[in-house]
Amino acid sequence: MAIFTPEEFDDHESVLFFHDKKSNLKAIIAVHDTTLGPALGGTRMWDYDNEADAIEDVLRLSQGMTYKSSLAGLNLGGGKSVIIGNPREDKSEELFEAFGRAVHQLGGTYIAAEDVGTTVEDLEIARRSTPHISGIGEGNAGNPSPATAWGVFNGLKAAAHYRLKKQDLRGLKVAVQGLGNVGYGLCQYLTDAGAELIVTDIHDNAISRAVSELGATAVEVDKIYGQDVDIFAPCALGAILNDETIPVLKAKVVAGAANNQLATTKHGRDLMNRGILYAPDYAINAGGIIIISHEGPKFDRGSAMKQVAGIYDTALDIFRRAERENISTAEVADEIALERIERVKTQRAELALTG
Ligand code: NAD
């Protein structure tokens, strides 16, 4: 099985495999880049079809964390871990204690956090074996989703101002796909700002709540893309901006929380060519990682949320540069993230020469 040659391999600093026979732990930790600081990223537990899928996932997700933290201006690198197993059937205290020992072996180069398939309780068990776990303990930020929703709302507002020339969201129609932790929080901010909501979810109870509490209009799952709206906010799945969906979009702005919304880089250019402004996903969904970066004994939610609101300016910078350079907003986000890392590397090299 190839490790250094899959498309997802991007000069990762390390990819470590851990096994504990007693608990049947099979985990992979990928550290993509630590130029800006320790690699922080969630621990995903998933029943992968095969081991190659798990490797691809951890490589791709850890790289994504490097870009997200860099663009958000955080002194954190990118990492991620996956535990191969069914989160409903294969969890045990022994398993997470063994996982904690695995994280500890990296000596703080990697800091784990909650992700799909793992809970705060699981990570509390892992913390028996290592301090290198975020999201728990003294001065923890708690559930990051409200901060993510606040950041997405600010990024969406920036996109509405830039593309629709609207100073506020009053009267704008927004189609929201996915009413989970982040999507519902975003809907609340949008309603307060006077926007009109068209929503969908695969769960009826999530839809009923949005209809009764927020006055939203519900549509079927596959009808969300073609809605006659100003803004489309994907808050559920990845790869939903693709050859099938982009041609039917009527929205002039796409701004939502879901990770990896573009099926491929080309789809960022397709949106641009259709005159649709895309707010890059990892630029505007960084609220969670920003609030986590504030964790510690002096944790102050107010100043963390202020920094999250700065996503508005980050998004505007991306839109302006994309227009100037005539490239897609997704490509600009990547450029800015990489430039910061390269700048720090150059400064270090110069210091090493002069020192
Ligand atoms: P969640 O699981 O709470 O919510 C997802 C919602 O999407 C659920 O209500 C689910 O029923 C719905 N859904 C699933 N498939 C759907 C479909 N085909 N059509 C419509 N709805 C569908 O997850 P979340 O924490 O709200 O995260 C949402 C997205 O934002 C994910 O892509 C996640 O990776 C990303 N994200 C979340 C955070 C965070 O802080 N939670 C941070 C960054 C990025």
Coordinates of C-alpha atoms and ligand atoms in Angstrom, one line a residue, residues 44 68 115-116 143-149 152 176-185 199-207 220-222 224-225 234-238 240 256-261 281-282 284-289 292, ligand 1:
R44 CA -12.1 10.8 13.7
K68 CA -7.2 26.5 8.0
D115 CA -14.3 15.1 15.7
V116 CA -16.7 12.9 13.8
N143 CA -18.6 22.8 22.0
P144 CA -16.9 24.8 19.1
S145 CA -20.0 24.8 16.9
P146 CA -21.5 28.1 18.1
A147 CA -18.2 29.8 17.3
T148 CA -18.1 28.1 13.9
A149 CA -21.7 29.4 13.2
V152 CA -19.7 31.5 9.0
V176 CA -29.4 26.4 4.1
Q177 CA -28.5 22.7 3.5
G178 CA -28.1 20.9 6.9
L179 CA -29.6 22.1 10.2
G180 CA -27.2 20.5 12.6
N181 CA -25.0 22.1 15.2
V182 CA -23.6 24.8 12.9
G183 CA -26.4 25.1 10.3
Y184 CA -29.1 25.7 12.9
G185 CA -26.9 28.3 14.7
V199 CA -34.0 25.0 4.5
T200 CA -33.5 21.3 4.1
D201 CA -32.2 18.3 6.1
I202 CA -32.4 14.6 6.0
H203 CA -34.0 14.6 9.5
D204 CA -37.6 15.8 9.7
N205 CA -37.3 16.9 13.3
A206 CA -34.5 19.4 12.4
I207 CA -36.7 20.8 9.7
E220 CA -36.9 18.5 -0.3
V221 CA -33.3 17.5 0.1
D222 CA -32.4 17.5 -3.7
I224 CA -32.1 22.9 -2.3
Y225 CA -29.6 23.7 -5.1
P234 CA -24.0 24.4 2.5
C235 CA -23.8 23.1 6.1
A236 CA -23.9 19.4 5.8
L237 CA -21.8 17.5 3.3
G238 CA -18.6 17.9 1.3
I240 CA -21.7 19.3 -3.1
G256 CA -21.5 27.8 4.4
A257 CA -19.9 25.7 7.0
A258 CA -19.4 22.3 5.4
N259 CA -15.8 21.1 4.9
N260 CA -14.4 20.4 1.4
Q261 CA -17.4 21.8 -0.5
D281 CA -15.1 26.8 3.3
Y282 CA -12.0 26.7 5.5
I284 CA -15.2 31.0 7.0
N285 CA -15.6 27.8 9.1
A286 CA -12.5 28.5 11.2
G287 CA -14.5 29.8 14.2
G288 CA -14.1 26.5 16.0
I289 CA -10.4 26.2 15.7
I292 CA -10.0 26.3 20.7
Ligands
NAD1 P1 -24.0 18.0 12.3 O1 -23.8 16.6 12.2 O2 -24.4 18.6 13.6 O3 -25.0 18.6 11.2 C1 -25.1 18.1 9.9 C2 -26.5 18.2 9.5 O4 -26.6 17.9 8.1 C3 -27.4 17.2 10.2 O5 -28.6 17.8 10.7 C4 -27.7 16.2 9.1 O6 -29.0 15.5 9.3 C5 -27.7 17.0 7.9 N1 -27.5 16.3 6.6 C6 -26.7 15.3 6.4 N2 -26.8 14.9 5.1 C7 -27.7 15.8 4.5 C8 -28.1 16.0 3.2 N3 -27.8 15.1 2.2 N4 -28.9 17.0 2.9 C9 -29.3 17.9 3.9 N5 -28.9 17.7 5.2 C10 -28.1 16.7 5.5 O7 -22.6 18.7 11.9 P2 -22.1 20.2 12.2 O8 -21.2 20.1 13.4 O9 -23.2 21.1 12.2 O10 -21.2 20.4 10.9 C11 -21.7 20.7 9.7 C12 -20.6 20.8 8.6 O11 -19.7 21.9 9.0 C13 -19.8 19.6 8.4 O12 -19.3 19.5 7.1 C14 -18.6 19.9 9.3 O13 -17.4 19.1 8.9 C15 -18.4 21.3 9.1 N6 -17.7 22.0 10.2 C16 -18.2 22.0 11.5 C17 -17.5 22.6 12.5 C18 -18.0 22.6 13.9 O14 -17.5 23.4 14.7 N7 -19.0 21.8 14.2 C19 -16.3 23.3 12.2 C20 -15.8 23.3 10.9 C21 -16.5 22.7 9.9

